[in-house]
CSV table of C-alpha atoms in Angstrom, one decimal:
chain,number,residue,atom,x,y,z
X,14,MET,CA,-18.4,6.4,-32.4
X,15,LEU,CA,-17.4,5.3,-28.6
X,16,THR,CA,-17.3,1.5,-28.4
X,17,ILE,CA,-19.1,-0.1,-25.2
X,18,VAL,CA,-17.9,-3.1,-23.6
X,19,PHE,CA,-19.8,-5.2,-21.1
X,20,SER,CA,-17.4,-6.4,-18.3
X,21,ALA,CA,-17.0,-9.9,-17.4
X,22,CYS,CA,-17.2,-9.4,-13.9
X,23,LYS,CA,-21.2,-9.0,-14.7
X,24,ASP,CA,-22.8,-10.9,-12.0
X,25,GLY,CA,-25.0,-13.5,-14.5
X,26,ASP,CA,-21.4,-15.2,-15.3
X,27,LYS,CA,-20.6,-18.6,-13.7
X,28,SER,CA,-17.1,-18.8,-14.7
X,29,PHE,CA,-13.9,-15.9,-15.5
X,30,ARG,CA,-12.3,-18.0,-17.9
X,31,ASN,CA,-11.2,-21.1,-17.9
X,32,GLY,CA,-7.1,-21.7,-17.2
X,33,LYS,CA,-4.5,-22.2,-14.3
X,34,VAL,CA,-5.4,-19.5,-12.4
X,35,HIS,CA,-9.9,-18.6,-13.1
X,36,ILE,CA,-12.4,-17.5,-11.4
X,37,GLU,CA,-15.5,-19.4,-10.7
X,38,LYS,CA,-18.8,-18.5,-9.1
X,39,LEU,CA,-21.6,-21.2,-7.5
X,40,ASN,CA,-24.5,-20.6,-5.4
X,41,GLY,CA,-23.7,-16.5,-5.1
X,42,LYS,CA,-20.1,-17.4,-4.5
X,43,TYR,CA,-16.7,-16.2,-6.1
X,44,THR,CA,-13.7,-18.3,-5.6
X,45,VAL,CA,-9.8,-17.9,-7.2
X,46,TYR,CA,-9.2,-21.2,-8.6
X,47,ARG,CA,-5.4,-22.2,-8.8
X,48,ASP,CA,-4.3,-25.7,-10.6
X,49,GLY,CA,-8.1,-26.8,-9.9
X,50,LYS,CA,-8.0,-25.8,-6.1
X,51,PRO,CA,-9.4,-22.8,-4.3
X,52,PHE,CA,-7.2,-20.4,-3.7
X,53,GLN,CA,-7.8,-17.9,-0.4
X,54,ILE,CA,-5.4,-14.4,-1.2
X,55,LYS,CA,-3.4,-13.9,1.6
X,56,SER,CA,-1.3,-11.2,0.0
X,57,ALA,CA,0.9,-8.4,0.7
X,58,SER,CA,2.2,-5.5,-1.1
X,59,GLY,CA,5.8,-5.3,-1.9
X,60,ASP,CA,8.9,-7.3,-4.0
X,61,SER,CA,11.3,-8.0,-0.9
X,62,HIS,CA,11.1,-10.2,2.4
X,63,PHE,CA,9.2,-13.3,0.5
X,64,LYS,CA,10.3,-15.7,3.2
X,65,THR,CA,9.2,-14.1,6.1
X,66,LEU,CA,5.9,-13.8,4.3
X,67,SER,CA,5.5,-16.9,3.6
X,68,ASP,CA,6.5,-18.4,6.9
X,69,CYS,CA,4.0,-15.9,8.4
X,70,GLY,CA,1.1,-17.5,6.5
X,71,GLY,CA,1.0,-15.4,3.3
X,72,ASN,CA,1.1,-16.5,-0.1
X,73,THR,CA,0.8,-13.5,-2.4
X,74,ILE,CA,2.4,-10.7,-3.2
X,75,ARG,CA,1.6,-8.0,-5.6
X,76,THR,CA,3.9,-5.5,-7.3
X,77,TRP,CA,3.5,-2.5,-9.4
X,78,ASP,CA,5.6,-2.5,-11.9
X,79,THR,CA,8.1,-5.1,-14.4
X,80,THR,CA,11.3,-4.2,-12.8
X,81,HIS,CA,12.8,-7.7,-11.8
X,82,LEU,CA,9.6,-9.2,-12.5
X,83,GLY,CA,11.7,-12.1,-13.9
X,84,ALA,CA,13.8,-12.5,-10.3
X,85,ILE,CA,10.1,-11.6,-8.1
X,86,LEU,CA,8.7,-14.6,-9.8
X,87,ASP,CA,11.4,-17.1,-9.3
X,88,SER,CA,11.9,-16.0,-5.4
X,89,ALA,CA,8.5,-16.0,-5.3
X,90,ALA,CA,8.0,-19.8,-7.2
X,91,GLN,CA,10.8,-20.2,-4.1
X,92,ASN,CA,8.9,-19.8,-1.0
X,93,ASN,CA,6.1,-21.1,-2.3
X,94,LEU,CA,3.8,-17.6,-3.1
X,95,THR,CA,1.8,-16.7,-6.2
X,96,VAL,CA,2.8,-12.9,-8.1
X,97,ILE,CA,-0.3,-10.6,-8.7
X,98,ALA,CA,2.4,-8.7,-11.7
X,99,GLY,CA,1.2,-4.7,-12.3
X,100,LEU,CA,1.7,-3.1,-15.9
X,101,PRO,CA,2.5,0.4,-14.9
X,102,VAL,CA,0.2,1.9,-17.5
X,103,VAL,CA,0.2,5.7,-18.1
X,104,ASN,CA,-2.6,7.6,-16.2
X,105,ASN,CA,-5.5,9.3,-18.7
X,106,ASN,CA,-4.4,12.3,-17.3
X,107,ASP,CA,-0.8,12.4,-18.7
X,108,HIS,CA,-2.8,14.5,-22.2
X,109,THR,CA,0.0,14.0,-24.1
X,110,PHE,CA,0.4,10.1,-24.0
X,111,TYR,CA,-2.8,8.5,-25.5
X,112,PRO,CA,-3.4,11.3,-28.4
X,113,ASN,CA,0.3,10.1,-29.3
X,114,PRO,CA,-0.2,6.9,-31.4
X,115,ALA,CA,3.2,6.1,-31.3
X,116,LYS,CA,3.6,6.3,-27.4
X,117,VAL,CA,0.7,4.2,-27.7
X,118,LYS,CA,1.8,1.1,-29.5
X,119,SER,CA,5.5,1.7,-27.3
X,120,GLN,CA,3.5,1.2,-24.0
X,121,HIS,CA,1.8,-2.1,-25.7
X,122,GLN,CA,4.7,-3.5,-27.8
X,123,ALA,CA,6.4,-3.5,-24.6
X,124,PHE,CA,3.7,-5.2,-21.8
X,125,THR,CA,3.3,-7.4,-25.0
X,126,ALA,CA,6.3,-8.7,-24.2
X,127,ILE,CA,6.0,-9.4,-20.9
X,128,VAL,CA,3.1,-10.7,-20.9
X,129,ASN,CA,4.7,-13.6,-23.4
X,130,LYS,CA,7.1,-13.6,-21.5
X,131,TYR,CA,6.5,-14.8,-17.9
X,132,LYS,CA,2.7,-16.1,-18.7
X,133,ASN,CA,4.0,-19.6,-18.4
X,134,HIS,CA,5.9,-19.2,-14.9
X,135,PRO,CA,4.4,-21.0,-11.9
X,136,ALA,CA,4.4,-18.5,-9.4
X,137,LEU,CA,2.5,-16.1,-11.6
X,138,LEU,CA,-0.9,-15.9,-10.4
X,139,MET,CA,-2.9,-12.3,-11.8
X,140,TRP,CA,-2.2,-9.4,-14.0
X,141,CYS,CA,-3.2,-5.7,-12.5
X,142,VAL,CA,-2.9,-3.3,-15.8
X,143,GLY,CA,-2.0,0.4,-14.2
X,144,ASN,CA,-3.1,1.3,-10.5
X,145,GLU,CA,-5.2,4.0,-9.3
X,146,LEU,CA,-6.2,4.7,-13.1
X,147,ASP,CA,-9.1,7.2,-13.7
X,148,PHE,CA,-11.4,6.0,-15.7
X,149,PRO,CA,-14.1,8.9,-16.5
X,150,TYR,CA,-16.9,9.6,-18.9
X,151,ARG,CA,-16.3,12.1,-21.4
X,152,LEU,CA,-15.8,10.8,-24.6
X,153,SER,CA,-12.6,13.2,-24.7
X,154,PHE,CA,-11.0,9.8,-23.0
X,155,TYR,CA,-11.8,7.7,-25.8
X,156,SER,CA,-7.9,7.1,-26.5
X,157,PHE,CA,-7.5,5.7,-23.8
X,158,TYR,CA,-10.2,3.5,-23.1
X,159,GLN,CA,-9.1,2.1,-26.6
X,160,ALA,CA,-5.4,1.3,-25.3
X,161,PHE,CA,-6.8,0.1,-22.2
X,162,ASN,CA,-9.0,-2.5,-23.3
X,163,GLU,CA,-6.0,-3.4,-26.3
X,164,LEU,CA,-4.4,-4.6,-23.7
X,165,THR,CA,-7.1,-6.4,-22.0
X,166,ASP,CA,-8.1,-7.9,-24.4
X,167,MET,CA,-4.2,-9.0,-25.8
X,168,ILE,CA,-3.8,-10.5,-21.9
X,169,HIS,CA,-7.1,-12.8,-22.6
X,170,ARG,CA,-5.5,-13.7,-26.0
X,171,ASP,CA,-2.0,-14.4,-25.4
X,172,ASP,CA,-2.4,-15.4,-21.9
X,173,PRO,CA,-6.1,-17.0,-21.1
X,174,ASP,CA,-4.4,-18.9,-18.3
X,175,HIS,CA,-4.5,-15.4,-15.8
X,176,PRO,CA,-7.3,-13.1,-14.8
X,177,VAL,CA,-6.2,-9.9,-15.5
X,178,THR,CA,-7.8,-7.0,-12.6
X,179,THR,CA,-7.0,-3.0,-12.2
X,180,THR,CA,-7.4,-1.0,-9.3
X,181,VAL,CA,-9.5,2.0,-8.5
X,182,LEU,CA,-8.3,4.6,-5.3
X,183,ASN,CA,-10.7,4.4,-2.4
X,184,PHE,CA,-14.2,4.3,-4.1
X,185,ASN,CA,-15.3,5.9,-6.6
X,186,THR,CA,-18.8,5.0,-8.0
X,187,LYS,CA,-18.7,7.1,-11.5
X,188,TYR,CA,-15.3,5.5,-12.4
X,189,ILE,CA,-16.2,1.8,-10.8
X,190,PHE,CA,-19.8,2.5,-13.9
X,191,ASN,CA,-17.7,3.5,-16.7
X,192,LEU,CA,-14.8,0.5,-15.9
X,193,THR,CA,-17.4,-2.3,-15.8
X,194,MET,CA,-19.6,-0.8,-19.0
X,195,ARG,CA,-16.4,0.4,-21.1
X,196,CYS,CA,-13.8,-2.3,-20.1
X,197,ASP,CA,-13.4,-5.6,-19.7
X,198,VAL,CA,-11.2,-7.3,-16.4
X,199,ASP,CA,-11.9,-9.7,-14.5
X,200,VAL,CA,-12.0,-8.7,-11.0
X,201,ILE,CA,-12.0,-5.0,-9.6
X,202,SER,CA,-9.7,-4.3,-7.1
X,203,PHE,CA,-9.7,-1.0,-5.0
X,204,ASN,CA,-6.6,0.4,-2.9
X,205,ILE,CA,-8.3,1.6,0.3
X,206,PHE,CA,-7.5,2.8,3.7
X,207,SER,CA,-9.8,4.8,6.3
X,208,ARG,CA,-12.6,4.2,4.1
X,209,LEU,CA,-12.6,0.8,4.3
X,210,PRO,CA,-15.0,0.7,7.4
X,211,GLN,CA,-17.5,1.9,4.9
X,212,LEU,CA,-16.8,-0.5,1.9
X,213,ARG,CA,-19.6,-2.9,2.3
X,214,GLU,CA,-22.1,-0.5,2.7
X,215,GLU,CA,-21.1,1.7,-0.9
X,216,LEU,CA,-20.5,-1.6,-2.7
X,217,LYS,CA,-24.4,-2.2,-1.1
X,218,ASP,CA,-25.2,0.9,-3.2
X,219,ILE,CA,-24.2,0.2,-6.8
X,220,THR,CA,-25.2,-3.7,-6.8
X,221,TRP,CA,-28.1,-2.8,-9.4
X,222,PHE,CA,-25.3,-2.0,-12.2
X,223,TRP,CA,-22.4,-3.9,-10.6
X,224,SER,CA,-21.7,-7.2,-8.4
X,225,GLY,CA,-18.8,-8.5,-8.8
X,226,PRO,CA,-16.1,-9.9,-7.4
X,227,TYR,CA,-13.4,-7.7,-6.2
X,228,MET,CA,-10.1,-7.4,-4.4
X,229,LEU,CA,-8.2,-4.8,-1.6
X,230,LEU,CA,-4.6,-4.4,-3.7
X,231,GLU,CA,-3.9,-2.5,-1.2
X,232,TRP,CA,-5.1,-1.9,2.7
X,233,GLY,CA,-3.2,-0.8,5.7
X,234,ILE,CA,-3.1,2.2,8.4
X,235,ASN,CA,-3.8,5.2,7.6
X,236,GLY,CA,-1.4,7.8,5.5
X,237,PRO,CA,-0.1,11.0,5.6
X,238,TRP,CA,-3.2,12.8,3.4
X,239,LYS,CA,-6.7,14.6,4.1
X,240,ASP,CA,-8.3,13.7,7.9
X,241,THR,CA,-4.4,12.6,9.6
X,242,GLU,CA,-4.4,14.9,12.3
X,243,GLN,CA,-2.0,17.5,11.7
X,244,THR,CA,0.2,20.2,13.0
X,245,ALA,CA,-0.9,23.6,13.4
X,246,TRP,CA,2.1,24.1,10.2
X,247,GLY,CA,0.7,21.2,8.4
X,248,ALA,CA,2.9,18.2,9.5
X,249,TYR,CA,1.0,15.0,9.6
X,250,ILE,CA,0.9,13.4,12.6
X,251,GLU,CA,2.7,9.5,13.0
X,252,ASP,CA,1.2,6.8,14.5
X,253,THR,CA,3.8,4.8,16.7
X,254,SER,CA,4.9,1.2,15.5
X,255,LYS,CA,2.8,-0.6,18.2
X,256,LYS,CA,-0.1,2.2,17.3
X,257,LYS,CA,0.6,0.8,13.4
X,258,ALA,CA,-0.2,-3.0,14.1
X,259,GLU,CA,-3.2,-2.4,16.8
X,260,ILE,CA,-5.2,-0.7,13.9
X,261,TYR,CA,-3.6,-3.6,10.6
X,262,LYS,CA,-5.8,-5.7,13.3
X,263,GLU,CA,-8.8,-3.8,14.1
X,264,ARG,CA,-9.1,-2.9,10.3
X,265,TYR,CA,-8.9,-6.4,9.3
X,266,GLN,CA,-10.8,-7.9,12.0
X,267,LYS,CA,-14.1,-5.4,12.3
X,268,ASN,CA,-13.7,-4.3,8.5
X,269,MET,CA,-12.5,-6.9,6.6
X,270,PRO,CA,-15.8,-7.7,4.0
X,271,PHE,CA,-15.6,-11.0,5.0
X,272,ASP,CA,-18.8,-12.0,4.8
X,273,ASP,CA,-19.1,-10.5,1.0
X,274,PRO,CA,-19.4,-13.6,-1.2
X,275,ARG,CA,-18.1,-11.6,-3.4
X,276,PHE,CA,-14.7,-10.8,-1.8
X,277,LEU,CA,-11.3,-12.6,-3.3
X,278,GLY,CA,-8.9,-11.4,-0.7
X,279,ALA,CA,-6.2,-8.5,0.2
X,280,SER,CA,-2.9,-7.4,0.3
X,281,VAL,CA,-1.6,-5.1,3.1
X,282,PHE,CA,0.4,-2.1,2.5
X,283,PHE,CA,3.4,-1.4,2.9
X,284,TRP,CA,5.9,-5.0,2.7
X,285,GLY,CA,8.5,-3.6,2.8
X,286,ASN,CA,10.8,-0.3,3.7
X,287,LYS,CA,9.7,3.0,1.3
X,288,GLN,CA,9.6,6.8,2.1
X,289,GLU,CA,6.3,8.8,1.5
X,290,THR,CA,6.7,11.8,4.1
X,291,THR,CA,8.1,10.0,6.2
X,292,HIS,CA,10.9,6.7,6.0
X,293,THR,CA,8.3,4.7,8.4
X,294,TRP,CA,5.1,5.8,7.9
X,295,PHE,CA,4.4,2.7,6.0
X,296,SER,CA,7.7,0.8,6.5
X,297,ILE,CA,6.8,-3.1,8.3
X,298,PHE,CA,10.8,-3.5,7.8
X,299,ASP,CA,13.2,-1.3,8.2
X,300,GLU,CA,15.8,-0.2,5.5
X,301,THR,CA,18.0,-3.3,7.2
X,302,GLY,CA,15.0,-5.8,7.4
X,303,ALA,CA,14.4,-5.9,10.9
X,304,ALA,CA,10.9,-6.3,11.3
X,305,SER,CA,8.0,-4.2,13.3
X,306,GLU,CA,5.3,-5.2,15.0
X,307,ALA,CA,3.0,-5.9,12.2
X,308,VAL,CA,4.4,-8.6,10.7
X,309,GLY,CA,3.8,-10.3,13.6
X,310,THR,CA,0.3,-8.7,13.7
X,311,MET,CA,-0.1,-10.5,9.9
X,312,GLN,CA,1.3,-13.8,10.6
X,313,TRP,CA,-1.8,-13.6,13.7
X,314,ILE,CA,-4.0,-12.7,11.6
X,315,TRP,CA,-3.6,-15.0,8.2
X,316,THR,CA,-2.4,-18.0,10.5
X,317,GLY,CA,-5.1,-17.3,13.3
X,318,LYS,CA,-2.1,-18.1,15.5
X,319,LYS,CA,-0.6,-15.3,18.5
X,320,PRO,CA,2.8,-15.5,17.2
X,321,ASP,CA,5.6,-15.9,20.3
X,322,GLU,CA,8.3,-13.1,19.5
X,323,LYS,CA,8.5,-9.5,21.6
X,324,TYR,CA,8.7,-6.3,20.0
X,325,PRO,CA,9.8,-3.3,21.3
X,326,ASP,CA,6.8,-1.8,22.6
X,327,ILE,CA,6.8,2.0,22.3
X,328,GLN,CA,4.0,4.3,24.2
X,329,TYR,CA,4.7,7.6,23.2
X,330,MET,CA,7.7,9.8,22.9
X,331,LEU,CA,7.7,13.4,24.5
X,332,LEU,CA,9.7,16.6,23.2
X,333,ASN,CA,10.7,18.7,25.6
X,334,GLU,CA,7.8,17.2,27.5
X,335,LYS,CA,5.2,17.7,25.1
X,336,GLY,CA,3.9,15.1,22.7
X,337,ALA,CA,3.3,16.3,18.7
X,338,ARG,CA,-0.4,17.6,19.4
X,339,ASP,CA,1.0,20.4,21.4
X,340,ASN,CA,2.3,22.2,18.6
X,341,ILE,CA,5.9,22.3,19.8
X,342,ILE,CA,8.3,24.9,18.4
X,343,LEU,CA,11.7,25.7,19.1
X,344,ASN,CA,14.1,28.6,19.0
X,345,THR,CA,17.3,28.0,16.8
X,346,ASN,CA,20.2,26.2,17.7
X,347,ALA,CA,17.9,26.1,21.5
X,348,ALA,CA,19.3,23.1,23.6
X,349,ALA,CA,16.4,20.1,24.2
X,350,SER,CA,15.7,16.8,25.1
X,351,ALA,CA,13.6,14.0,24.2
X,352,GLU,CA,12.2,10.9,25.6
X,353,VAL,CA,10.5,7.2,25.2
X,354,LEU,CA,8.3,6.3,27.2
X,355,LEU,CA,8.0,2.5,26.9
X,356,PHE,CA,5.0,0.1,27.9
X,357,SER,CA,7.4,-3.0,29.1
X,358,ASN,CA,10.2,-3.1,30.7
X,359,THR,CA,14.1,-2.7,28.6
X,360,GLU,CA,15.8,-5.6,29.1
X,361,ASN,CA,15.7,-6.6,25.6
X,362,ILE,CA,16.9,-3.5,24.2
X,363,LYS,CA,20.0,-3.8,22.1
X,364,LYS,CA,20.3,-0.3,20.2
X,365,ILE,CA,18.1,3.3,20.1
X,366,ARG,CA,19.1,5.4,16.9
X,367,TRP,CA,18.0,9.1,17.5
X,368,ASN,CA,17.8,11.2,14.4
X,369,ILE,CA,16.5,14.4,13.2
X,370,PHE,CA,15.4,14.7,9.7
X,371,ARG,CA,13.5,18.1,7.4
X,372,GLU,CA,10.1,18.0,7.1
X,373,ASP,CA,9.4,16.4,3.7
X,374,TRP,CA,7.1,18.8,1.6
X,375,TYR,CA,7.8,17.8,-1.8
X,376,LYS,CA,5.4,16.8,-3.7
X,377,LYS,CA,5.7,15.8,-7.5
X,378,ASN,CA,1.7,15.2,-9.2
X,379,ASN,CA,0.6,15.9,-5.9
X,380,GLU,CA,2.2,12.3,-4.6
X,381,ASN,CA,4.5,12.4,-2.1
X,382,SER,CA,8.2,12.0,-2.4
X,383,THR,CA,10.2,8.8,-2.4
X,384,GLN,CA,13.2,10.2,-2.1
X,385,LYS,CA,14.9,9.1,1.3
X,386,LEU,CA,16.5,12.0,2.8
X,387,LYS,CA,19.7,12.2,4.4
X,388,PRO,CA,19.7,13.0,8.6
X,389,LEU,CA,21.2,16.3,10.2
X,390,LYS,CA,24.4,15.8,11.5
X,391,ASP,CA,26.1,17.1,15.0
X,392,LEU,CA,22.6,17.9,17.2
X,393,ILE,CA,22.0,14.9,18.9
X,394,LEU,CA,24.2,15.2,22.1
X,395,SER,CA,23.6,11.5,23.7
X,396,GLU,CA,23.2,8.3,22.3
X,397,ASN,CA,21.7,4.9,22.9
X,398,SER,CA,19.7,6.1,25.0
X,399,LEU,CA,15.8,6.7,25.9
X,400,LYS,CA,16.8,10.1,27.0
X,401,ILE,CA,18.3,12.7,24.7
X,402,ARG,CA,19.4,16.0,24.8
X,403,PHE,CA,19.8,17.3,21.4
X,404,THR,CA,20.3,21.0,19.8
X,405,ALA,CA,17.4,22.7,17.5
X,406,PRO,CA,18.9,23.2,14.1
X,407,SER,CA,20.2,26.3,13.1
X,408,GLN,CA,17.9,26.9,10.4
X,409,GLU,CA,13.9,28.0,10.4
X,410,GLY,CA,11.6,25.8,9.2
X,411,PRO,CA,9.7,22.1,10.3
X,412,TYR,CA,11.8,19.2,11.5
X,413,ARG,CA,10.8,15.5,13.0
X,414,LEU,CA,12.8,13.7,15.4
X,415,PHE,CA,13.0,10.0,15.0
X,416,ALA,CA,13.6,7.7,17.5
X,417,THR,CA,14.0,3.8,16.5
X,418,ILE,CA,14.6,1.0,19.3
X,419,TYR,CA,16.1,-2.1,18.0
X,420,ASP,CA,16.1,-5.5,20.7
X,421,GLU,CA,18.3,-8.7,20.6
X,422,ASN,CA,15.6,-11.1,18.6
X,423,GLY,CA,16.5,-8.1,15.7
X,424,HIS,CA,13.2,-6.5,16.2
X,425,PHE,CA,12.6,-2.8,15.8
X,426,ALA,CA,10.2,0.1,16.8
X,427,SER,CA,10.0,3.8,15.9
X,428,CYS,CA,8.4,6.7,16.9
X,429,ASN,CA,8.4,10.5,15.6
X,430,THR,CA,7.5,13.9,16.3
X,431,PRO,CA,7.3,17.2,14.7
X,432,PHE,CA,8.3,19.9,15.5
X,433,TYR,CA,9.3,23.9,14.3
X,434,VAL,CA,12.2,26.5,14.6
X,435,VAL,CA,12.2,30.0,15.0
X,436,SER,CA,15.0,32.0,14.8
X,437,ALA,CA,15.5,33.6,18.2
X,438,LYS,CA,15.6,37.1,17.3
């Protein structure tokens, strides 16, 4: 027999559990309260650069798992930040997991211990049960729903002071319906990027069954996925760091649903450095901690004040006088050249780093690899210049040429161009 649980996100509720952190509805508007005061969520997704986040006007960090959660909570508290702590629940597409009672029990016990260990930490804001989980209709997923509901019930029982959320990828009406009808969470969250402009209308279309509060726990630039421009051989074309900063600002100002009384806040992606198709695509910081222009953009967004800091402002890269959309083909071991053009003068440039990487095609479970690649050696013939000469790799295949520019203030800008190498024979 399938049990139907009506979600706490139903429109008629006035308060979503009275704890240190709770959500109230008054005159049609939902508000997060923390220690009795309204709390507007200005968040970033990541697990580092806490002081910079606080200095930029952010107030919350969102994590995906419990790795080093104690240290993250402590660092957040030291920097006047709160934490939306992720519990990495196994998705229901793992058909060996939820039919196995021992595995389900082990997951439940592990998360019960985590919740009870950190529920009294002053930096904790919410629990996020799973990330981009599927919420299908079929009765065959009963064991998943049972395990998921046991987890949310445990949190509501053991830690009534903090709300519970989960995330849905983009906007999936069926998943939202099943989530609201079959589960009990206090707020629904979305991970949404290119479809952010459609969010308002999509939410209006489902008010007949759900009109509760929501957050965006990942938003930002388009990723290396469907609808992003590609070369003829399928390499995704990445924007310059300056263009990315412009997209963050434009999307926040034009598409963020501030006028929706159900909206509780958003978490920009990615507050740190990560490999996803490239090591620069989503990285707001580089691997050394240097900040890109997106940091200044978020400070402008969160505080309403344009920062004084300047960043290297890359216009574009040319490889053999061609751009990424020109489908650049090089012969093996051929001599080639490249240059980076800036919008303004180059007086503050301290260092320019050029690298060539193999294209990262590897995907596991249809997810981009997060293992950082190593640059190819001895191909760049000139260094620390906006113009370089290099030798094409000796093996056929897809590659990328990267340029990273650092200024005297420790900021960086990046760009890259994909190219394909074929045998000259």
